[in-house]
Amino acid sequence: MTGLLEAGFLHGRGYRDPRPVRHRAVPVLDPRRAECDRLDRLVAAVRAGESQSLVLRGEPGVGKTALLEYLVEQAAGCRVARAAGVQSEMELPYAAVHQLCAPMLDRLGRLPEPRRDALGTAFGLRAGPPADRFLVGLGVLTLLADVAGDRPLVCVIEDAQWLDGDSAQVLAFVARRLSAESVACVFAARGDTHHLSGLPELVIGGLRDEDARALLRSVIPSPLDRHVRDRIVAEAHGNPLALLELSDGMTPAELAGGFGLPTAQAPPRWSEDGFLRRLEPLPPDTRWLLLVAAAEPVGDPVLVWRAAARLGAGTAAAAPAVAAGLCEFGARVRFCHPLVRSAVYRAATPDERGRAHHALAEATDAVADPDRRAWHRAHAAGGADEDVAAGLERSAVRAQA
């Protein structure tokens, strides 16, 4: 277990420190030294009064999340603001910007009037015509600079490839115009994110073969045949998550060189399949709980528990999911890797997904959050439904207002 905790930074399963712990009697793994040093310099510059922007780019499972957690830990004394792109919210204007700025809205009154009004309209705090994106961008820039006047501010934006269009434009606009505000904007993204083009990038590549072999030694307690090890390393192509999932899917006999070696698979396309294998042995109520959490993108624990209860899943259903390293249940419901959410949702049948959305709709307050309720009802509908359509029309009218 000690080896797993120390090597955990390599594969992005939520372990905090991607830099090796040198004082323990385990192999020292140091493949992310350059990346950590780059983040250290970024934090030092922000503390010195400069502003910084950076895009961490890499394939799923390569360790971007662990590096972000390292950045957050190194930013002691700074204020940290976080947001994340969510696939199901990509059509909701300014959803990610609202995530980032919501804890700062008590300062909205200190902004110049046009910028204050633009942000207020974008966030639904006041009625008015659709907000001008340029003024929204200026408003966010001014708001972040005002917050950083008290202490340096580090903004962490995960899964930038799933940002809604308006948020992507605004956050990129802000990142390009930072100068001496003591603000850092750090994005993590995979694939092509054209809206972030031109910003400084740090590409997170795969591990070297010797580092991959060291990682496997640290997490596999049973005998590991040299040929089996080399096959896993070759198939993983340096992807830490792929290394862990390939080895997790093998029995001790297979790892030791026994018969029935698994057929080669190429990450990252199959990365979700590793999480799907972890779902299979879970009890039905735990799977229902995870499906509800996957269908509810905000991570509101009250809403998740209320909806899960309608499907027969009580609080005890969380323990197997936590033990399997799939999800955390606290002040927010948080999947331990972005691919877990999509794997859980993909594993369910259309009927099961519809039941989860129906439970969430029933658990959502129709007065306090009618738009979210309409959204879940639409996903739960099995076909044309006049009542659901009317709810969506009312939601569109409120958005335009």
CSV table of N, CA, C and O in Angstrom, one decimal, residues 41-159:
chain,number,residue,atom,x,y,z
A,41,ARG,N,7.4,27.1,-10.2
A,41,ARG,CA,7.7,28.4,-10.7
A,41,ARG,C,6.5,29.3,-10.9
A,41,ARG,O,6.5,30.5,-10.6
A,42,LEU,N,5.4,28.7,-11.4
A,42,LEU,CA,4.2,29.4,-11.6
A,42,LEU,C,3.7,30.0,-10.2
A,42,LEU,O,3.3,31.2,-10.2
A,43,VAL,N,3.6,29.2,-9.2
A,43,VAL,CA,3.2,29.6,-7.9
A,43,VAL,C,4.1,30.7,-7.4
A,43,VAL,O,3.6,31.7,-6.8
A,44,ALA,N,5.4,30.6,-7.5
A,44,ALA,CA,6.3,31.6,-7.0
A,44,ALA,C,6.1,32.9,-7.7
A,44,ALA,O,6.2,34.0,-7.1
A,45,ALA,N,5.8,32.9,-9.1
A,45,ALA,CA,5.6,34.1,-9.8
A,45,ALA,C,4.3,34.8,-9.4
A,45,ALA,O,4.3,36.0,-9.2
A,46,VAL,N,3.3,34.0,-9.1
A,46,VAL,CA,2.0,34.6,-8.7
A,46,VAL,C,2.2,35.2,-7.3
A,46,VAL,O,1.7,36.3,-7.0
A,47,ARG,N,2.9,34.6,-6.4
A,47,ARG,CA,3.2,35.2,-5.1
A,47,ARG,C,4.0,36.5,-5.2
A,47,ARG,O,3.9,37.3,-4.3
A,48,ALA,N,4.8,36.6,-6.2
A,48,ALA,CA,5.7,37.8,-6.4
A,48,ALA,C,4.9,38.9,-7.1
A,48,ALA,O,5.5,39.9,-7.4
A,49,GLY,N,3.6,38.7,-7.4
A,49,GLY,CA,2.8,39.8,-8.0
A,49,GLY,C,2.6,39.6,-9.5
A,49,GLY,O,2.0,40.5,-10.1
A,50,GLU,N,3.1,38.6,-10.1
A,50,GLU,CA,2.9,38.4,-11.5
A,50,GLU,C,1.6,37.6,-11.7
A,50,GLU,O,1.0,37.0,-10.8
A,51,SER,N,1.1,37.6,-13.0
A,51,SER,CA,0.0,36.7,-13.4
A,51,SER,C,0.5,35.7,-14.3
A,51,SER,O,1.5,35.9,-15.1
A,52,GLN,N,-0.1,34.5,-14.3
A,52,GLN,CA,0.4,33.4,-15.1
A,52,GLN,C,-0.8,32.6,-15.7
A,52,GLN,O,-1.9,32.6,-15.1
A,53,SER,N,-0.6,32.0,-16.9
A,53,SER,CA,-1.6,31.1,-17.4
A,53,SER,C,-0.9,29.9,-18.0
A,53,SER,O,0.3,30.0,-18.4
A,54,LEU,N,-1.5,28.7,-17.9
A,54,LEU,CA,-0.9,27.5,-18.3
A,54,LEU,C,-1.9,26.5,-18.7
A,54,LEU,O,-3.0,26.4,-18.0
A,55,VAL,N,-1.7,25.7,-19.7
A,55,VAL,CA,-2.6,24.6,-20.1
A,55,VAL,C,-1.8,23.3,-20.0
A,55,VAL,O,-0.8,23.1,-20.6
A,56,LEU,N,-2.3,22.4,-19.1
A,56,LEU,CA,-1.8,21.1,-19.0
A,56,LEU,C,-2.5,20.2,-20.0
A,56,LEU,O,-3.7,20.1,-19.9
A,57,ARG,N,-1.8,19.7,-21.0
A,57,ARG,CA,-2.5,18.9,-22.0
A,57,ARG,C,-1.9,17.5,-22.1
A,57,ARG,O,-0.7,17.3,-22.0
A,58,GLY,N,-2.9,16.6,-22.1
A,58,GLY,CA,-2.4,15.2,-22.2
A,58,GLY,C,-3.7,14.3,-22.3
A,58,GLY,O,-4.8,14.7,-22.1
A,59,GLU,N,-3.4,13.0,-22.7
A,59,GLU,CA,-4.5,12.1,-22.9
A,59,GLU,C,-5.1,11.6,-21.5
A,59,GLU,O,-4.5,11.9,-20.5
A,60,PRO,N,-6.3,11.0,-21.5
A,60,PRO,CA,-6.9,10.6,-20.3
A,60,PRO,C,-6.0,9.6,-19.6
A,60,PRO,O,-5.4,8.7,-20.2
A,61,GLY,N,-5.9,9.8,-18.2
A,61,GLY,CA,-5.1,8.9,-17.4
A,61,GLY,C,-3.6,9.2,-17.3
A,61,GLY,O,-2.9,8.4,-16.6
A,62,VAL,N,-3.2,10.2,-17.9
A,62,VAL,CA,-1.7,10.5,-18.0
A,62,VAL,C,-1.3,11.2,-16.7
A,62,VAL,O,-0.1,11.3,-16.4
A,63,GLY,N,-2.2,11.7,-15.9
A,63,GLY,CA,-1.8,12.3,-14.6
A,63,GLY,C,-2.0,13.8,-14.5
A,63,GLY,O,-1.5,14.4,-13.6
A,64,LYS,N,-2.9,14.4,-15.3
A,64,LYS,CA,-3.1,15.8,-15.2
A,64,LYS,C,-3.8,16.2,-13.9
A,64,LYS,O,-3.5,17.2,-13.3
A,65,THR,N,-4.8,15.3,-13.5
A,65,THR,CA,-5.5,15.6,-12.2
A,65,THR,C,-4.5,15.6,-11.0
A,65,THR,O,-4.6,16.5,-10.2
A,66,ALA,N,-3.6,14.7,-11.0
A,66,ALA,CA,-2.7,14.6,-9.9
A,66,ALA,C,-1.8,15.8,-9.9
A,66,ALA,O,-1.4,16.4,-8.8
A,67,LEU,N,-1.4,16.3,-11.0
A,67,LEU,CA,-0.6,17.5,-11.1
A,67,LEU,C,-1.3,18.8,-10.6
A,67,LEU,O,-0.8,19.6,-9.9
A,68,LEU,N,-2.6,18.8,-11.0
A,68,LEU,CA,-3.4,19.9,-10.5
A,68,LEU,C,-3.5,19.9,-8.9
A,68,LEU,O,-3.5,20.9,-8.3
A,69,GLU,N,-3.7,18.7,-8.4
A,69,GLU,CA,-3.8,18.6,-6.9
A,69,GLU,C,-2.4,19.0,-6.3
A,69,GLU,O,-2.4,19.6,-5.2
A,70,TYR,N,-1.3,18.6,-6.9
A,70,TYR,CA,0.0,19.1,-6.5
A,70,TYR,C,0.0,20.6,-6.5
A,70,TYR,O,0.5,21.3,-5.5
A,71,LEU,N,-0.4,21.2,-7.6
A,71,LEU,CA,-0.5,22.7,-7.6
A,71,LEU,C,-1.3,23.3,-6.5
A,71,LEU,O,-0.8,24.3,-5.9
A,72,VAL,N,-2.4,22.7,-6.2
A,72,VAL,CA,-3.3,23.3,-5.1
A,72,VAL,C,-2.5,23.2,-3.8
A,72,VAL,O,-2.6,24.1,-3.0
A,73,GLU,N,-1.8,22.1,-3.5
A,73,GLU,CA,-1.1,21.9,-2.3
A,73,GLU,C,0.0,22.9,-2.2
A,73,GLU,O,0.3,23.4,-1.1
A,74,GLN,N,0.7,23.2,-3.3
A,74,GLN,CA,1.8,24.1,-3.3
A,74,GLN,C,1.4,25.6,-3.2
A,74,GLN,O,2.2,26.4,-2.8
A,75,ALA,N,0.1,25.8,-3.4
A,75,ALA,CA,-0.4,27.2,-3.4
A,75,ALA,C,-0.9,27.6,-2.0
A,75,ALA,O,-1.8,28.4,-1.8
A,76,ALA,N,-0.2,27.1,-0.9
A,76,ALA,CA,-0.6,27.4,0.4
A,76,ALA,C,-0.4,29.0,0.6
A,76,ALA,O,0.5,29.6,0.1
A,77,GLY,N,-1.4,29.6,1.2
A,77,GLY,CA,-1.4,31.0,1.4
A,77,GLY,C,-2.1,31.7,0.3
A,77,GLY,O,-2.4,32.9,0.4
A,78,CYS,N,-2.4,31.1,-0.8
A,78,CYS,CA,-3.1,31.6,-1.9
A,78,CYS,C,-4.6,31.2,-1.8
A,78,CYS,O,-4.9,30.2,-1.2
A,79,ARG,N,-5.4,32.0,-2.4
A,79,ARG,CA,-6.8,31.6,-2.6
A,79,ARG,C,-7.0,30.7,-3.8
A,79,ARG,O,-6.4,31.1,-4.8
A,80,VAL,N,-7.7,29.6,-3.7
A,80,VAL,CA,-7.8,28.7,-4.9
A,80,VAL,C,-9.3,28.7,-5.3
A,80,VAL,O,-10.2,28.5,-4.4
A,81,ALA,N,-9.6,28.9,-6.6
A,81,ALA,CA,-10.9,28.8,-7.1
A,81,ALA,C,-10.9,27.7,-8.2
A,81,ALA,O,-9.9,27.6,-9.0
A,82,ARG,N,-11.9,26.9,-8.2
A,82,ARG,CA,-11.9,25.7,-9.1
A,82,ARG,C,-13.2,25.7,-9.9
A,82,ARG,O,-14.3,26.1,-9.5
A,83,ALA,N,-13.1,25.1,-11.1
A,83,ALA,CA,-14.2,24.9,-12.0
A,83,ALA,C,-13.8,23.7,-12.8
A,83,ALA,O,-12.7,23.3,-12.9
A,84,ALA,N,-14.8,23.0,-13.4
A,84,ALA,CA,-14.6,21.9,-14.3
A,84,ALA,C,-15.6,21.9,-15.4
A,84,ALA,O,-16.8,22.1,-15.1
A,85,GLY,N,-15.2,21.5,-16.6
A,85,GLY,CA,-16.1,21.3,-17.7
A,85,GLY,C,-16.9,20.0,-17.5
A,85,GLY,O,-16.3,19.0,-17.0
A,86,VAL,N,-18.1,20.0,-17.8
A,86,VAL,CA,-19.0,18.9,-17.6
A,86,VAL,C,-19.7,18.6,-18.9
A,86,VAL,O,-20.4,19.6,-19.5
A,87,GLN,N,-19.6,17.4,-19.5
A,87,GLN,CA,-20.2,17.2,-20.8
A,87,GLN,C,-21.7,17.6,-20.9
A,87,GLN,O,-22.1,18.2,-21.9
A,88,SER,N,-22.4,17.2,-19.9
A,88,SER,CA,-23.9,17.5,-19.9
A,88,SER,C,-24.2,18.9,-19.8
A,88,SER,O,-25.4,19.3,-19.9
A,89,GLU,N,-23.2,19.8,-19.4
A,89,GLU,CA,-23.5,21.2,-19.2
A,89,GLU,C,-22.9,22.1,-20.4
A,89,GLU,O,-22.9,23.3,-20.3
A,90,MET,N,-22.5,21.4,-21.4
A,90,MET,CA,-21.8,22.1,-22.5
A,90,MET,C,-22.8,23.1,-23.2
A,90,MET,O,-22.3,24.0,-23.9
A,91,GLU,N,-24.1,22.8,-23.1
A,91,GLU,CA,-25.0,23.7,-23.8
A,91,GLU,C,-25.6,24.8,-22.9
A,91,GLU,O,-26.4,25.6,-23.3
A,92,LEU,N,-25.1,24.8,-21.6
A,92,LEU,CA,-25.6,25.8,-20.7
A,92,LEU,C,-24.6,27.0,-20.6
A,92,LEU,O,-23.5,26.9,-20.2
A,93,PRO,N,-25.0,28.2,-21.1
A,93,PRO,CA,-24.1,29.3,-21.2
A,93,PRO,C,-23.5,29.7,-19.9
A,93,PRO,O,-24.3,29.8,-18.9
A,94,TYR,N,-22.3,29.9,-19.8
A,94,TYR,CA,-21.5,30.5,-18.6
A,94,TYR,C,-21.6,29.5,-17.4
A,94,TYR,O,-21.3,29.9,-16.3
A,95,ALA,N,-21.9,28.2,-17.7
A,95,ALA,CA,-22.0,27.3,-16.5
A,95,ALA,C,-20.6,27.2,-15.8
A,95,ALA,O,-20.6,27.2,-14.6
A,96,ALA,N,-19.5,27.0,-16.5
A,96,ALA,CA,-18.2,26.9,-15.9
A,96,ALA,C,-17.7,28.2,-15.3
A,96,ALA,O,-17.1,28.2,-14.2
A,97,VAL,N,-18.0,29.3,-15.9
A,97,VAL,CA,-17.6,30.6,-15.3
A,97,VAL,C,-18.4,30.8,-14.0
A,97,VAL,O,-17.8,31.4,-13.1
A,98,HIS,N,-19.6,30.4,-14.0
A,98,HIS,CA,-20.4,30.6,-12.7
A,98,HIS,C,-19.8,29.7,-11.6
A,98,HIS,O,-19.7,30.1,-10.5
A,99,GLN,N,-19.4,28.5,-12.0
A,99,GLN,CA,-18.7,27.6,-11.0
A,99,GLN,C,-17.5,28.3,-10.4
A,99,GLN,O,-17.3,28.3,-9.2
A,100,LEU,N,-16.7,29.0,-11.3
A,100,LEU,CA,-15.5,29.6,-10.8
A,100,LEU,C,-15.8,30.8,-10.0
A,100,LEU,O,-15.1,31.0,-8.9
A,101,CYS,N,-16.7,31.6,-10.4
A,101,CYS,CA,-16.9,32.9,-9.7
A,101,CYS,C,-17.9,32.9,-8.6
A,101,CYS,O,-18.0,33.9,-7.8
A,102,ALA,N,-18.7,31.9,-8.5
A,102,ALA,CA,-19.8,31.9,-7.5
A,102,ALA,C,-19.3,32.2,-6.1
A,102,ALA,O,-20.0,33.0,-5.4
A,103,PRO,N,-18.2,31.7,-5.6
A,103,PRO,CA,-17.8,32.1,-4.2
A,103,PRO,C,-17.3,33.5,-4.1
A,103,PRO,O,-17.1,34.0,-3.0
A,104,MET,N,-17.2,34.3,-5.2
A,104,MET,CA,-16.7,35.6,-5.2
A,104,MET,C,-17.8,36.7,-5.4
A,104,MET,O,-17.5,37.9,-5.5
A,105,LEU,N,-19.0,36.2,-5.6
A,105,LEU,CA,-20.1,37.1,-6.0
A,105,LEU,C,-20.4,38.2,-5.0
A,105,LEU,O,-21.2,39.1,-5.3
A,106,ASP,N,-20.0,38.0,-3.8
A,106,ASP,CA,-20.2,39.1,-2.8
A,106,ASP,C,-19.5,40.3,-3.1
A,106,ASP,O,-19.8,41.4,-2.6
A,107,ARG,N,-18.5,40.3,-4.0
A,107,ARG,CA,-17.8,41.5,-4.5
A,107,ARG,C,-18.3,42.1,-5.8
A,107,ARG,O,-17.7,43.0,-6.3
A,108,LEU,N,-19.4,41.5,-6.2
A,108,LEU,CA,-19.9,42.0,-7.5
A,108,LEU,C,-20.2,43.5,-7.5
A,108,LEU,O,-20.0,44.2,-8.5
A,109,GLY,N,-20.7,44.0,-6.4
A,109,GLY,CA,-21.0,45.4,-6.3
A,109,GLY,C,-19.8,46.4,-6.4
A,109,GLY,O,-20.0,47.6,-6.6
A,110,ARG,N,-18.6,45.8,-6.4
A,110,ARG,CA,-17.4,46.7,-6.5
A,110,ARG,C,-17.0,46.9,-7.9
A,110,ARG,O,-16.1,47.6,-8.2
A,111,LEU,N,-17.7,46.2,-8.8
A,111,LEU,CA,-17.3,46.3,-10.2
A,111,LEU,C,-17.9,47.5,-10.9
A,111,LEU,O,-19.0,48.0,-10.5
A,112,PRO,N,-17.3,48.1,-11.9
A,112,PRO,CA,-17.9,49.1,-12.7
A,112,PRO,C,-19.3,48.7,-13.2
A,112,PRO,O,-19.4,47.5,-13.6
A,113,GLU,N,-20.2,49.6,-13.3
A,113,GLU,CA,-21.6,49.2,-13.6
A,113,GLU,C,-21.8,48.4,-14.8
A,113,GLU,O,-22.5,47.3,-14.7
A,114,PRO,N,-21.2,48.7,-16.0
A,114,PRO,CA,-21.5,47.8,-17.2
A,114,PRO,C,-21.0,46.4,-17.0
A,114,PRO,O,-21.7,45.4,-17.4
A,115,ARG,N,-19.8,46.2,-16.3
A,115,ARG,CA,-19.3,44.9,-16.1
A,115,ARG,C,-20.2,44.2,-15.0
A,115,ARG,O,-20.4,43.0,-15.2
A,116,ARG,N,-20.6,44.9,-14.0
A,116,ARG,CA,-21.4,44.3,-13.0
A,116,ARG,C,-22.7,43.8,-13.6
A,116,ARG,O,-23.2,42.7,-13.3
A,117,ASP,N,-23.3,44.7,-14.4
A,117,ASP,CA,-24.6,44.3,-15.0
A,117,ASP,C,-24.5,43.1,-16.0
A,117,ASP,O,-25.3,42.2,-16.0
A,118,ALA,N,-23.4,43.1,-16.7
A,118,ALA,CA,-23.2,41.9,-17.6
A,118,ALA,C,-23.0,40.6,-16.9
A,118,ALA,O,-23.6,39.6,-17.3
A,119,LEU,N,-22.2,40.6,-15.8
A,119,LEU,CA,-22.1,39.4,-15.0
A,119,LEU,C,-23.4,39.0,-14.3
A,119,LEU,O,-23.8,37.9,-14.3
A,120,GLY,N,-24.1,40.0,-13.8
A,120,GLY,CA,-25.4,39.8,-13.2
A,120,GLY,C,-26.4,39.1,-14.1
A,120,GLY,O,-27.1,38.2,-13.7
A,121,THR,N,-26.4,39.6,-15.4
A,121,THR,CA,-27.3,39.0,-16.3
A,121,THR,C,-26.9,37.6,-16.7
A,121,THR,O,-27.7,36.7,-16.9
A,122,ALA,N,-25.6,37.5,-17.0
A,122,ALA,CA,-25.1,36.1,-17.4
A,122,ALA,C,-25.4,35.1,-16.3
A,122,ALA,O,-25.6,33.9,-16.7
A,123,PHE,N,-25.3,35.5,-15.1
A,123,PHE,CA,-25.5,34.5,-14.0
A,123,PHE,C,-26.9,34.4,-13.5
A,123,PHE,O,-27.2,33.8,-12.5
A,124,GLY,N,-27.8,35.1,-14.2
A,124,GLY,CA,-29.3,35.1,-13.8
A,124,GLY,C,-29.6,35.8,-12.5
A,124,GLY,O,-30.6,35.6,-11.9
A,125,LEU,N,-28.7,36.8,-12.1
A,125,LEU,CA,-29.0,37.6,-10.9
A,125,LEU,C,-29.9,38.8,-11.2
A,125,LEU,O,-30.4,39.4,-10.3
A,126,ARG,N,-30.0,39.1,-12.5
A,126,ARG,CA,-30.9,40.3,-12.8
A,126,ARG,C,-31.4,40.0,-14.2
A,126,ARG,O,-30.9,39.2,-15.0
A,127,ALA,N,-32.6,40.6,-14.5
A,127,ALA,CA,-33.2,40.5,-15.8
A,127,ALA,C,-32.5,41.5,-16.8
A,127,ALA,O,-32.0,42.5,-16.4
A,128,GLY,N,-32.6,41.2,-18.1
A,128,GLY,CA,-32.0,42.1,-19.1
A,128,GLY,C,-31.7,41.3,-20.3
A,128,GLY,O,-31.9,40.1,-20.4
A,129,PRO,N,-31.3,42.1,-21.4
A,129,PRO,CA,-31.0,41.4,-22.6
A,129,PRO,C,-29.8,40.5,-22.5
A,129,PRO,O,-29.0,40.6,-21.5
A,130,PRO,N,-29.5,39.6,-23.4
A,130,PRO,CA,-28.4,38.7,-23.3
A,130,PRO,C,-27.1,39.5,-23.1
A,130,PRO,O,-26.8,40.5,-23.7
A,131,ALA,N,-26.3,39.0,-22.2
A,131,ALA,CA,-25.0,39.7,-21.8
A,131,ALA,C,-24.0,39.7,-22.9
A,131,ALA,O,-23.9,38.7,-23.6
A,132,ASP,N,-23.3,40.8,-23.1
A,132,ASP,CA,-22.3,40.9,-24.1
A,132,ASP,C,-21.1,40.2,-23.6
A,132,ASP,O,-20.6,40.4,-22.5
A,133,ARG,N,-20.6,39.2,-24.4
A,133,ARG,CA,-19.5,38.4,-23.9
A,133,ARG,C,-18.2,39.2,-23.6
A,133,ARG,O,-17.4,38.8,-22.7
A,134,PHE,N,-18.0,40.2,-24.3
A,134,PHE,CA,-16.8,41.1,-24.0
A,134,PHE,C,-16.9,41.7,-22.7
A,134,PHE,O,-15.9,41.7,-21.9
A,135,LEU,N,-18.1,42.2,-22.3
A,135,LEU,CA,-18.3,42.8,-21.0
A,135,LEU,C,-18.2,41.7,-19.9
A,135,LEU,O,-17.7,42.0,-18.8
A,136,VAL,N,-18.7,40.5,-20.2
A,136,VAL,CA,-18.7,39.4,-19.2
A,136,VAL,C,-17.2,39.1,-19.0
A,136,VAL,O,-16.8,38.9,-17.8
A,137,GLY,N,-16.4,39.0,-20.0
A,137,GLY,CA,-15.0,38.8,-19.9
A,137,GLY,C,-14.3,39.8,-19.1
A,137,GLY,O,-13.5,39.5,-18.2
A,138,LEU,N,-14.6,41.1,-19.4
A,138,LEU,CA,-14.0,42.2,-18.6
A,138,LEU,C,-14.4,42.1,-17.1
A,138,LEU,O,-13.6,42.4,-16.2
A,139,GLY,N,-15.7,41.7,-16.9
A,139,GLY,CA,-16.2,41.6,-15.6
A,139,GLY,C,-15.5,40.5,-14.8
A,139,GLY,O,-15.1,40.7,-13.6
A,140,VAL,N,-15.3,39.4,-15.4
A,140,VAL,CA,-14.6,38.3,-14.7
A,140,VAL,C,-13.1,38.7,-14.4
A,140,VAL,O,-12.6,38.4,-13.3
A,141,LEU,N,-12.5,39.3,-15.4
A,141,LEU,CA,-11.1,39.8,-15.2
A,141,LEU,C,-11.0,40.7,-14.0
A,141,LEU,O,-10.1,40.6,-13.2
A,142,THR,N,-11.9,41.7,-14.0
A,142,THR,CA,-11.9,42.7,-12.9
A,142,THR,C,-12.2,42.0,-11.5
A,142,THR,O,-11.6,42.3,-10.5
A,143,LEU,N,-13.2,41.0,-11.5
A,143,LEU,CA,-13.5,40.4,-10.3
A,143,LEU,C,-12.3,39.6,-9.8
A,143,LEU,O,-12.0,39.6,-8.6
A,144,LEU,N,-11.7,38.8,-10.6
A,144,LEU,CA,-10.5,38.0,-10.2
A,144,LEU,C,-9.4,39.0,-9.7
A,144,LEU,O,-8.7,38.6,-8.7
A,145,ALA,N,-9.2,40.1,-10.3
A,145,ALA,CA,-8.1,41.0,-9.9
A,145,ALA,C,-8.5,41.6,-8.5
A,145,ALA,O,-7.6,41.8,-7.7
A,146,ASP,N,-9.8,41.9,-8.3
A,146,ASP,CA,-10.2,42.4,-7.0
A,146,ASP,C,-10.0,41.4,-5.9
A,146,ASP,O,-9.5,41.8,-4.8
A,147,VAL,N,-10.3,40.1,-6.2
A,147,VAL,CA,-10.1,39.1,-5.2
A,147,VAL,C,-8.6,38.9,-4.9
A,147,VAL,O,-8.2,38.8,-3.7
A,148,ALA,N,-7.8,39.0,-5.9
A,148,ALA,CA,-6.3,38.8,-5.8
A,148,ALA,C,-5.7,40.0,-5.0
A,148,ALA,O,-4.5,39.9,-4.6
A,149,GLY,N,-6.4,41.1,-4.9
A,149,GLY,CA,-5.9,42.2,-4.1
A,149,GLY,C,-5.7,41.9,-2.7
A,149,GLY,O,-4.8,42.5,-2.0
A,150,ASP,N,-6.4,40.9,-2.2
A,150,ASP,CA,-6.3,40.5,-0.8
A,150,ASP,C,-5.2,39.4,-0.6
A,150,ASP,O,-4.3,39.5,0.3
A,151,ARG,N,-5.1,38.5,-1.5
A,151,ARG,CA,-4.0,37.5,-1.5
A,151,ARG,C,-4.0,36.8,-2.9
A,151,ARG,O,-5.0,36.8,-3.6
A,152,PRO,N,-2.9,36.3,-3.3
A,152,PRO,CA,-2.8,35.7,-4.7
A,152,PRO,C,-3.9,34.7,-4.9
A,152,PRO,O,-4.3,34.0,-4.0
A,153,LEU,N,-4.3,34.6,-6.2
A,153,LEU,CA,-5.4,33.8,-6.6
A,153,LEU,C,-5.0,32.8,-7.6
A,153,LEU,O,-4.4,33.1,-8.6
A,154,VAL,N,-5.3,31.5,-7.4
A,154,VAL,CA,-5.0,30.4,-8.3
A,154,VAL,C,-6.3,29.8,-8.8
A,154,VAL,O,-7.0,29.3,-8.0
A,155,CYS,N,-6.6,29.9,-10.1
A,155,CYS,CA,-7.8,29.4,-10.7
A,155,CYS,C,-7.4,28.1,-11.4
A,155,CYS,O,-6.6,28.0,-12.2
A,156,VAL,N,-8.1,27.0,-11.0
A,156,VAL,CA,-7.9,25.7,-11.6
A,156,VAL,C,-9.1,25.2,-12.4
A,156,VAL,O,-10.2,25.2,-11.8
A,157,ILE,N,-9.0,25.0,-13.7
A,157,ILE,CA,-10.1,24.6,-14.5
A,157,ILE,C,-9.8,23.2,-15.1
A,157,ILE,O,-8.9,23.1,-15.9
A,158,GLU,N,-10.5,22.2,-14.6
A,158,GLU,CA,-10.3,20.9,-15.1
A,158,GLU,C,-11.2,20.6,-16.3
A,158,GLU,O,-12.3,21.2,-16.5
A,159,ASP,N,-10.9,19.6,-17.1
A,159,ASP,CA,-11.7,19.1,-18.2
A,159,ASP,C,-12.1,20.3,-19.1
A,159,ASP,O,-13.3,20.4,-19.5
